[in-house]
GROMACS .gro file of N, CA and C in nm:
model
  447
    1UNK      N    1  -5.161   2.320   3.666
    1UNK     CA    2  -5.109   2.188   3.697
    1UNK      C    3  -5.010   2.139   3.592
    2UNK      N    4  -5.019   2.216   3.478
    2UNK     CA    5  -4.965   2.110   3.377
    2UNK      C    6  -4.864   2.174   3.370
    3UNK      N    7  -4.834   2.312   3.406
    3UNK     CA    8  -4.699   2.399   3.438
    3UNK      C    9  -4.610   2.318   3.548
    4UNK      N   10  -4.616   2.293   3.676
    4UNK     CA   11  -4.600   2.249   3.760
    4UNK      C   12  -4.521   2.112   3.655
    5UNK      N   13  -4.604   2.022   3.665
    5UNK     CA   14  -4.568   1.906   3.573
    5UNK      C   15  -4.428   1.981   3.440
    6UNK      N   16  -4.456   2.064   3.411
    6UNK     CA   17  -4.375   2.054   3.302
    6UNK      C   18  -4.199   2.065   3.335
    7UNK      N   19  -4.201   2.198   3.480
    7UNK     CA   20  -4.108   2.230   3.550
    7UNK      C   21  -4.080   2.086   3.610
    8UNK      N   22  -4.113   2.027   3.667
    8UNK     CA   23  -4.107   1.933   3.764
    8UNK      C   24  -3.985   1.836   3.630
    9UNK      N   25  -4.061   1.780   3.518
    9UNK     CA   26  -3.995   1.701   3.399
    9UNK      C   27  -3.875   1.795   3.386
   10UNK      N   28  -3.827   1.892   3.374
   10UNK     CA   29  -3.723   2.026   3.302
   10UNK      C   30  -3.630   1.997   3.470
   11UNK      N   31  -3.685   2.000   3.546
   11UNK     CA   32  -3.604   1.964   3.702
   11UNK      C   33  -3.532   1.835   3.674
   12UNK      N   34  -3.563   1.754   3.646
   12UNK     CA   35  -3.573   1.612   3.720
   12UNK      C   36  -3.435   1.569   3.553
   13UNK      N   37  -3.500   1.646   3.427
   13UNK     CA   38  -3.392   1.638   3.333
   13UNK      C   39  -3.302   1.703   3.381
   14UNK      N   40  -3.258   1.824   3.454
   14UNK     CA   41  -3.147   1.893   3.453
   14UNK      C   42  -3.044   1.817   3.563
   15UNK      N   43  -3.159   1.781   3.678
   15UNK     CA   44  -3.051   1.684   3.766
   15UNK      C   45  -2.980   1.554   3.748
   16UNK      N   46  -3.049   1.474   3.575
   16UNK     CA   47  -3.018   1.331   3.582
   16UNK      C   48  -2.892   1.457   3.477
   17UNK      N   49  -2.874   1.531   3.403
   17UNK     CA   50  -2.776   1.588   3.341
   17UNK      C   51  -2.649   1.627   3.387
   18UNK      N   52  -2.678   1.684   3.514
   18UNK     CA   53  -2.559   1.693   3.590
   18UNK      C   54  -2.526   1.634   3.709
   19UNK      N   55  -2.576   1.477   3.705
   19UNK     CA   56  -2.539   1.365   3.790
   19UNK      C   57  -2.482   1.299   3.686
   20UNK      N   58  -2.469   1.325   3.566
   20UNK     CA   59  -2.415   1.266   3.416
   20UNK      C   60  -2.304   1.318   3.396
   21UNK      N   61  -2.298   1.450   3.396
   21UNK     CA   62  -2.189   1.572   3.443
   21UNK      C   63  -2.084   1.525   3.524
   22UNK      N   64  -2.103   1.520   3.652
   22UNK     CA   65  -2.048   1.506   3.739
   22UNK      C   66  -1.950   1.371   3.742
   23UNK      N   67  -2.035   1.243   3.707
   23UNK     CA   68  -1.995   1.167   3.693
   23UNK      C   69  -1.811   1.131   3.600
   24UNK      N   70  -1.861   1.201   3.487
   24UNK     CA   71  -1.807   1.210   3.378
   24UNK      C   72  -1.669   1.307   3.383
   25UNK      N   73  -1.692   1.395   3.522
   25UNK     CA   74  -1.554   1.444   3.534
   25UNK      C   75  -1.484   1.385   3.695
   26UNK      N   76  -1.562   1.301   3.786
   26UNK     CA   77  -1.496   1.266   3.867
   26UNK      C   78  -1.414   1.140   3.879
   27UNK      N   79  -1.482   1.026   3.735
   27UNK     CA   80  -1.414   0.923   3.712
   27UNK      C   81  -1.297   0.920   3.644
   28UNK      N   82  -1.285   1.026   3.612
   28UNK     CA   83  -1.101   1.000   3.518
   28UNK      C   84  -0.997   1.023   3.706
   29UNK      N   85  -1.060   1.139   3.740
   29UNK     CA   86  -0.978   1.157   3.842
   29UNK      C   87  -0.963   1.062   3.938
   30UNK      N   88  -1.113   0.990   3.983
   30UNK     CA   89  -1.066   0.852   4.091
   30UNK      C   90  -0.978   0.760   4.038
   31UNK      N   91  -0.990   0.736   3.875
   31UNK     CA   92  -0.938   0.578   3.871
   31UNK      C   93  -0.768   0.631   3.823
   32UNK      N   94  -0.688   0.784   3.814
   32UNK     CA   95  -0.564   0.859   3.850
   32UNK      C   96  -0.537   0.809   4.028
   33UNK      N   97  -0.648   0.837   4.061
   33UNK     CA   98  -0.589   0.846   4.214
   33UNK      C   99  -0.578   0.700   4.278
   34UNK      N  100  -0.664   0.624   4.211
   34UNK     CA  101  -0.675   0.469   4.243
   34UNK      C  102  -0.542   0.397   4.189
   35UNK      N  103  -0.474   0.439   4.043
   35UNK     CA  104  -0.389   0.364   4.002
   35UNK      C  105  -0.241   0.395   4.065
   36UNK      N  106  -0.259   0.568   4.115
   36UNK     CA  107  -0.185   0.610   4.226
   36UNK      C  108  -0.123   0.500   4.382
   37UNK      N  109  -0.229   0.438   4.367
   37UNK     CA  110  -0.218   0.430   4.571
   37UNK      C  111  -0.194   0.283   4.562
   38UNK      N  112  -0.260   0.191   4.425
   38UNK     CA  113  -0.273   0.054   4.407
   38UNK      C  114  -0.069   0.045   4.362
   39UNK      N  115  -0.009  -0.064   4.396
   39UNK     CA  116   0.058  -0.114   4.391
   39UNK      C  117   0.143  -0.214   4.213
   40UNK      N  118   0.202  -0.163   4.178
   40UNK     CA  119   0.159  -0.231   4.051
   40UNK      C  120   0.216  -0.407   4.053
   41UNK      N  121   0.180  -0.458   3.957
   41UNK     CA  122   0.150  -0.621   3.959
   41UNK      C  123   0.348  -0.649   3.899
   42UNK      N  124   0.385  -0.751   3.920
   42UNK     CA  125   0.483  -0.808   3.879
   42UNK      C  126   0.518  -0.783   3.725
   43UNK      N  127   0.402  -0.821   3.678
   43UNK     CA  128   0.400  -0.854   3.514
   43UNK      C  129   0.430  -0.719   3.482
   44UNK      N  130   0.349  -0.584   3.519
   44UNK     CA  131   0.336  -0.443   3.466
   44UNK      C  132   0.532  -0.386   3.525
   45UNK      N  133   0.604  -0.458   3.591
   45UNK     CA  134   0.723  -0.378   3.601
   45UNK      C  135   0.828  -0.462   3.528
   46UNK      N  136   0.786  -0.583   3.496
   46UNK     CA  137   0.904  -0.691   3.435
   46UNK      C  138   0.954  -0.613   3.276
   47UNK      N  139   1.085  -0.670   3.297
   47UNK     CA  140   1.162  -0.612   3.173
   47UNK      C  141   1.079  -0.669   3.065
   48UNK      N  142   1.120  -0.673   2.964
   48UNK     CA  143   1.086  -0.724   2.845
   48UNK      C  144   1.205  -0.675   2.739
   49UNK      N  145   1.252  -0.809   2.706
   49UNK     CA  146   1.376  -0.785   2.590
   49UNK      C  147   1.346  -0.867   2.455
   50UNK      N  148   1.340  -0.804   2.357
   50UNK     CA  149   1.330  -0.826   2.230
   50UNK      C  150   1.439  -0.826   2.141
   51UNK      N  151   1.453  -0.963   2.079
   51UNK     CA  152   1.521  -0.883   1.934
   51UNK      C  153   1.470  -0.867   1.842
   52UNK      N  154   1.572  -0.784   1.810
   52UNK     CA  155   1.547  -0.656   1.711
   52UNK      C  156   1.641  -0.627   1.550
   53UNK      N  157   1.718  -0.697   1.566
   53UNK     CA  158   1.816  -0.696   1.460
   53UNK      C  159   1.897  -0.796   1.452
   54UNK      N  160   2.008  -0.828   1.359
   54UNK     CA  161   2.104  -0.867   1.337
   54UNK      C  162   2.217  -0.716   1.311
   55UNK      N  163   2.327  -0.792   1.438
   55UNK     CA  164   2.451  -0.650   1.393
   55UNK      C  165   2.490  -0.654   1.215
   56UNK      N  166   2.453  -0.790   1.127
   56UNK     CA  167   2.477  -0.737   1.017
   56UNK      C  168   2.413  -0.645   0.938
   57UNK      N  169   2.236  -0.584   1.002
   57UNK     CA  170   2.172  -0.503   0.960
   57UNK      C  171   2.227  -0.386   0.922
   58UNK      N  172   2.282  -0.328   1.075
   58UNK     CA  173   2.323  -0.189   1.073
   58UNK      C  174   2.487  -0.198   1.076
   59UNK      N  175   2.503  -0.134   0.936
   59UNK     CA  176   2.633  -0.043   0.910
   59UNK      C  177   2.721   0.016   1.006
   60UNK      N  178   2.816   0.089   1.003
   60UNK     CA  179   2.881   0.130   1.113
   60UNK      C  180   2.828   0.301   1.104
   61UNK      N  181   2.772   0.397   1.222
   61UNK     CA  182   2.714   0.505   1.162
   61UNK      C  183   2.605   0.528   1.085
   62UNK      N  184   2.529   0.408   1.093
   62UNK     CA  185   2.376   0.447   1.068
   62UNK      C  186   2.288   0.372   1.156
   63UNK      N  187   2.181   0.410   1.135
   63UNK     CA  188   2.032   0.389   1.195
   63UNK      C  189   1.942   0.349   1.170
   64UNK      N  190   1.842   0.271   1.202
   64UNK     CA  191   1.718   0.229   1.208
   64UNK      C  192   1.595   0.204   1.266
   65UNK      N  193   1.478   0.230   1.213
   65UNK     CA  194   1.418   0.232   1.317
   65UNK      C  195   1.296   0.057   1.309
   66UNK      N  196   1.282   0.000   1.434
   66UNK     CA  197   1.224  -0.100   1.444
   66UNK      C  198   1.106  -0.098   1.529
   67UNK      N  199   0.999  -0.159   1.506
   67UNK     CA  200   0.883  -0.130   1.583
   67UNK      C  201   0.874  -0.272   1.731
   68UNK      N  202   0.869  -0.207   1.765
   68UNK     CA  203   0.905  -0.331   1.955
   68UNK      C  204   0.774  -0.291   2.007
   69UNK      N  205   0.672  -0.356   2.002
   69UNK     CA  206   0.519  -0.343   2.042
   69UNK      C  207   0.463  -0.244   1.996
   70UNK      N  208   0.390  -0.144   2.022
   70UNK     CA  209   0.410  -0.069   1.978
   70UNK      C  210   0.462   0.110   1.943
   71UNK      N  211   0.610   0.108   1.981
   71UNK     CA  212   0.672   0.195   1.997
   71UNK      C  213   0.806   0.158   1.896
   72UNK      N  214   0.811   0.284   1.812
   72UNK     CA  215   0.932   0.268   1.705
   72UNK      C  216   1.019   0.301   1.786
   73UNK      N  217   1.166   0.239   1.752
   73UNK     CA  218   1.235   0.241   1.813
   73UNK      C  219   1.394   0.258   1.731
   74UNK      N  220   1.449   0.364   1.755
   74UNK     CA  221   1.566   0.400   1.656
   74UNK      C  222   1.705   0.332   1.751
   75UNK      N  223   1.755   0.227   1.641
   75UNK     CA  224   1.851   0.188   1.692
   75UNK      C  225   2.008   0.272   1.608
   76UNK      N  226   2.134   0.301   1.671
   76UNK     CA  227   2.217   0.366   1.601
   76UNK      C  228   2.371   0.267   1.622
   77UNK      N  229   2.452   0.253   1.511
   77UNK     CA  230   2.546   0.194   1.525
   77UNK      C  231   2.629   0.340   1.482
   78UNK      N  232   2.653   0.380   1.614
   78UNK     CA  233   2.727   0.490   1.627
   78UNK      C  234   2.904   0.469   1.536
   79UNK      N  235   2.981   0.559   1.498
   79UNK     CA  236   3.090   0.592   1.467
   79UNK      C  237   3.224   0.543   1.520
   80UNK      N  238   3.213   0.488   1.680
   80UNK     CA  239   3.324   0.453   1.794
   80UNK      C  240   3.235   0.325   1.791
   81UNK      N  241   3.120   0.237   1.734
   81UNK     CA  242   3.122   0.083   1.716
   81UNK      C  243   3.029   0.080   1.840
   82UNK      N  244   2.972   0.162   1.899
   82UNK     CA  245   2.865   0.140   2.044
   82UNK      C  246   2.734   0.132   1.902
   83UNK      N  247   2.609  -0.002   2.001
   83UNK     CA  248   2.501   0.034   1.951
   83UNK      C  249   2.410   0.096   2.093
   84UNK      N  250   2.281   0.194   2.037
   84UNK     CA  251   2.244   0.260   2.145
   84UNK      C  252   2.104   0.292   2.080
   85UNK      N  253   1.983   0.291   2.182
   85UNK     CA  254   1.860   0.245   2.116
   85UNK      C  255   1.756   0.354   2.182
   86UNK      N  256   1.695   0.404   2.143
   86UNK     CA  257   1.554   0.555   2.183
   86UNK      C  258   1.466   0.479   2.128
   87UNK      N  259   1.342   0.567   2.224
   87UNK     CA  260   1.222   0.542   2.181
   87UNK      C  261   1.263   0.672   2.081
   88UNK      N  262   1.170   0.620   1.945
   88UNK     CA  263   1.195   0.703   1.815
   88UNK      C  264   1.092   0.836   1.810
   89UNK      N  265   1.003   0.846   1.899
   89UNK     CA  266   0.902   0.971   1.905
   89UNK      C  267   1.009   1.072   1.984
   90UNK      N  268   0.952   1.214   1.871
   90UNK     CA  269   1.026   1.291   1.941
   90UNK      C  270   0.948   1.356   2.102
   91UNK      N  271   1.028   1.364   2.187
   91UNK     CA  272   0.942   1.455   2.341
   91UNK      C  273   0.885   1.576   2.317
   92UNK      N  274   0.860   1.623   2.149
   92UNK     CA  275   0.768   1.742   2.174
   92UNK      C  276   0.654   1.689   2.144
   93UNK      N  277   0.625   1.647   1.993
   93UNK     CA  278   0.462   1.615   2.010
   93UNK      C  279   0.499   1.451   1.946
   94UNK      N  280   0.520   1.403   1.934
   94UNK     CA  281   0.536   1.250   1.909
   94UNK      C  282   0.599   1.230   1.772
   95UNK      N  283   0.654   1.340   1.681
   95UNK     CA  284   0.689   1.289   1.557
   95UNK      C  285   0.799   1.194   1.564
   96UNK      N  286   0.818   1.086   1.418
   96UNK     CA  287   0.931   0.971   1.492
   96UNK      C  288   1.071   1.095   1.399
   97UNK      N  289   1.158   1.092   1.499
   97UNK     CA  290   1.330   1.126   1.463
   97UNK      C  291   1.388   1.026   1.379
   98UNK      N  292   1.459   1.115   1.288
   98UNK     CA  293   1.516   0.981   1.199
   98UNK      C  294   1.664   1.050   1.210
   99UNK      N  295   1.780   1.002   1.186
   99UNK     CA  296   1.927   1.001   1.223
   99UNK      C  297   2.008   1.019   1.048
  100UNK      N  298   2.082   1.113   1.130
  100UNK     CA  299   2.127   1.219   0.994
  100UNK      C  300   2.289   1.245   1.017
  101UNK      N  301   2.348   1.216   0.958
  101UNK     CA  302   2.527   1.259   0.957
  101UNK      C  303   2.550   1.396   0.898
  102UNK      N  304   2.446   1.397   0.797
  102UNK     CA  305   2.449   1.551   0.751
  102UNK      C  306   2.433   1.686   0.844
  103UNK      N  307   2.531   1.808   0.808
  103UNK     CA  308   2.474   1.901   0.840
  103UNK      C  309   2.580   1.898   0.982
  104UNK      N  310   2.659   1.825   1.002
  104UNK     CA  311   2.742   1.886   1.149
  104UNK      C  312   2.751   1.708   1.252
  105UNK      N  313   2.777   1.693   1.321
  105UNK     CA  314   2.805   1.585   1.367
  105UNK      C  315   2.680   1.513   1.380
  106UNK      N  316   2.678   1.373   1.423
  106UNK     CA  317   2.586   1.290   1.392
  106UNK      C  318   2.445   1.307   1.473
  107UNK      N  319   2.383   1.329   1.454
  107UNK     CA  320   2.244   1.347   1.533
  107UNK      C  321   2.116   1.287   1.494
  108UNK      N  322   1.980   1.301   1.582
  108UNK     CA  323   1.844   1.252   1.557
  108UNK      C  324   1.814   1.423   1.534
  109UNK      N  325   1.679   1.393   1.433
  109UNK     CA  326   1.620   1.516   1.375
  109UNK      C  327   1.469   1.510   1.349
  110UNK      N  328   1.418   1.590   1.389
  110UNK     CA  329   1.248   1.539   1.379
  110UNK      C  330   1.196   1.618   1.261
  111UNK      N  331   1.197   1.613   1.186
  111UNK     CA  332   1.097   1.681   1.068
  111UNK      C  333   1.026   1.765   1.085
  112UNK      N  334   0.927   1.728   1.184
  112UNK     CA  335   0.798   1.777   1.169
  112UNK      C  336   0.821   1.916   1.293
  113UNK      N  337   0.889   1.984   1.372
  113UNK     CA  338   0.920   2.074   1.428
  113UNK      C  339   1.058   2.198   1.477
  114UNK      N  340   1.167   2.066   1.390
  114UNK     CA  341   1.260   2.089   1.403
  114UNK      C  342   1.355   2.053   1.528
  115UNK      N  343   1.327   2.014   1.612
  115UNK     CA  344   1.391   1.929   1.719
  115UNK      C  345   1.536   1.902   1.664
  116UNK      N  346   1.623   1.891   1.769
  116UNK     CA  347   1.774   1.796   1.706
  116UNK      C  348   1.791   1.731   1.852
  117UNK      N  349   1.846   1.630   1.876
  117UNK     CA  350   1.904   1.532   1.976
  117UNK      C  351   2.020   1.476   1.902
  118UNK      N  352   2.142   1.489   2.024
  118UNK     CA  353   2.283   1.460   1.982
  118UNK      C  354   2.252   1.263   2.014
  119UNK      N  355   2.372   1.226   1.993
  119UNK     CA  356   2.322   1.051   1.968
  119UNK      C  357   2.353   0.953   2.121
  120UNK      N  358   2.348   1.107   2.183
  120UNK     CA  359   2.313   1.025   2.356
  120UNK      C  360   2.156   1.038   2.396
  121UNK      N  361   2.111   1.101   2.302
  121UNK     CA  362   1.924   1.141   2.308
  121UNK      C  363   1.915   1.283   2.351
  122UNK      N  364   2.002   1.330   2.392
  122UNK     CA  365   1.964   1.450   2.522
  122UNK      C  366   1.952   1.559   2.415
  123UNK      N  367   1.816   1.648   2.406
  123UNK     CA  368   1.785   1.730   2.352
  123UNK      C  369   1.951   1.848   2.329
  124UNK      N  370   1.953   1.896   2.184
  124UNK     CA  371   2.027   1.993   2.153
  124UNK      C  372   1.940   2.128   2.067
  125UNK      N  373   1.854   2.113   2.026
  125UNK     CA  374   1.774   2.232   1.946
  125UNK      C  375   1.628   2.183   1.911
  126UNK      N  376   1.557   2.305   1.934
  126UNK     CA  377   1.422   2.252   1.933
  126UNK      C  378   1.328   2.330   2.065
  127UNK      N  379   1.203   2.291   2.005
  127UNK     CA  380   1.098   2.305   2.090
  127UNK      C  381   1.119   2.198   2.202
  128UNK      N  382   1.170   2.112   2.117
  128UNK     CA  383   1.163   1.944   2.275
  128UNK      C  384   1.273   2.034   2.399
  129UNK      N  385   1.193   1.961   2.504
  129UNK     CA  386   1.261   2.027   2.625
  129UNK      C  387   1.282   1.907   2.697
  130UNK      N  388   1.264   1.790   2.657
  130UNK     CA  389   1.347   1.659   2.734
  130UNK      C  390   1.377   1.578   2.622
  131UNK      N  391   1.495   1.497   2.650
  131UNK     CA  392   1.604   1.420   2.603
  131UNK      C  393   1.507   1.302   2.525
  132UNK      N  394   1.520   1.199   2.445
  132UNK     CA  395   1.468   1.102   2.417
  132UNK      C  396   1.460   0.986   2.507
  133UNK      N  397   1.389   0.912   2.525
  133UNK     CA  398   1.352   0.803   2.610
  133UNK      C  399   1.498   0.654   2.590
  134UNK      N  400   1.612   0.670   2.659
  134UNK     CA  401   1.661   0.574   2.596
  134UNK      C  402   1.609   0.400   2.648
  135UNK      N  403   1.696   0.317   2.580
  135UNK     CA  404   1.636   0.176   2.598
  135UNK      C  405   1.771   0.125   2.629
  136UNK      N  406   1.782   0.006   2.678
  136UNK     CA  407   1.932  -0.019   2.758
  136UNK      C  408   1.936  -0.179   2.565
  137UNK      N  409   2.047  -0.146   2.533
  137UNK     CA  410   2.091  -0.281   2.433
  137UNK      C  411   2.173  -0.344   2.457
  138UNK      N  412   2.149  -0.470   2.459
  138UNK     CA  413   2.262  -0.598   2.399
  138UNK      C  414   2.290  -0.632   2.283
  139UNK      N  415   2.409  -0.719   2.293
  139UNK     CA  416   2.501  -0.758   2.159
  139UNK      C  417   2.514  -0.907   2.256
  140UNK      N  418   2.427  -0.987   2.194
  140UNK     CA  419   2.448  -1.123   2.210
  140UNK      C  420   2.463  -1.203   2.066
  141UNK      N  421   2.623  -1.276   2.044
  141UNK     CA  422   2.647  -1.305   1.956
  141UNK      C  423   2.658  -1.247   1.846
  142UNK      N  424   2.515  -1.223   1.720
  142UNK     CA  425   2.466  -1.163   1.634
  142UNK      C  426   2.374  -1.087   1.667
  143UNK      N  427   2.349  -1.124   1.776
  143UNK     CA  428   2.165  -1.057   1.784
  143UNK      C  429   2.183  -0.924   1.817
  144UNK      N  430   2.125  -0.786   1.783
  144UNK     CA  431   2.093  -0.686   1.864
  144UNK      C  432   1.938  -0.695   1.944
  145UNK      N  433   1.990  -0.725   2.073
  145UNK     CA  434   1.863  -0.663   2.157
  145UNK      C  435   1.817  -0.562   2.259
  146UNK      N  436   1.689  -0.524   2.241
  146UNK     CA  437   1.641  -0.413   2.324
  146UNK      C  438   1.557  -0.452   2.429
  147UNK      N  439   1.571  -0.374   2.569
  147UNK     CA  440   1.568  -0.444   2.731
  147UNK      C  441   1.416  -0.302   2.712
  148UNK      N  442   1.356  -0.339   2.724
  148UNK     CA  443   1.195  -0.243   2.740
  148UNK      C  444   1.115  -0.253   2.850
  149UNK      N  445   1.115  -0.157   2.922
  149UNK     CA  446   1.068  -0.158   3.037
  149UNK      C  447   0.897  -0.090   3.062
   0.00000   0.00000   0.00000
């Protein structure tokens, strides 16, 4: 009897284990497929524009990077007087790119893998196999701002 009983407890653990199991790998996938089909809210697609600088910050031909929630964000006062703004993680594993004149025309450079992006974002050398995330900027008055979507 007390065998019976013991199997019965060793049963009854193995099924609350893999109703624990189960659980635990079907909820990432419903609430993927739920955020899939649901519609998103006003607020979750609205722009959001920040400033971020003063054009007297950045020089003509250099860079900086500014944190806009939380995502660094490399702004460049390119050579021809355009400013132009990336998310600052590089697209291979997240290191932030920092902006370099050295070494051949002006580019972003990631340290930590070797990545290069020319100063339109779009991948030029590297493990990264997509371009940097750009951000759309204004020049209102003094202000530099970034449009974040």
């Amino acid at each position: 009897m007390e065998h019976r009983e013991q199997r019965s407890n060793r049963r009854d653990f193995l099924s609350k284990l893999l109703g624990a199991w189960s659980l635990l790998v079907v909820a990432p996938v419903a609430k993927v497929i739920l955020e899939y089909i649901t519609p998103r809210t006003l607020s979750e697609t609205r722009r959001e524009t920040v400033r971020v600088a003063s054009i007297e910050d950045l020089a003509l031909n250099t860079a900086r990077i500014f944190k806009v929630g939380k995502d660094p964000v490399i702004i460049v006062h390119t050579a021809s007087g355009q400013y132009k703004a990336f998310n600052a993680r590089c697209t291979h594993l997240g290191c932030v790119v920092q902006y370099t004149t050295e070494d051949g025309p002006p580019h972003f450079g990631c340290n930590c893998h070797g990545s290069q992006f020319d100063t339109n974002g779009k991948n030029i050398v590297g493990p990264a196999s997509r371009p940097l995330v750009p951000y759309k900027v204004i020049v209102r008055e003094s202000s530099i701002l970034v449009v974040k979507t």
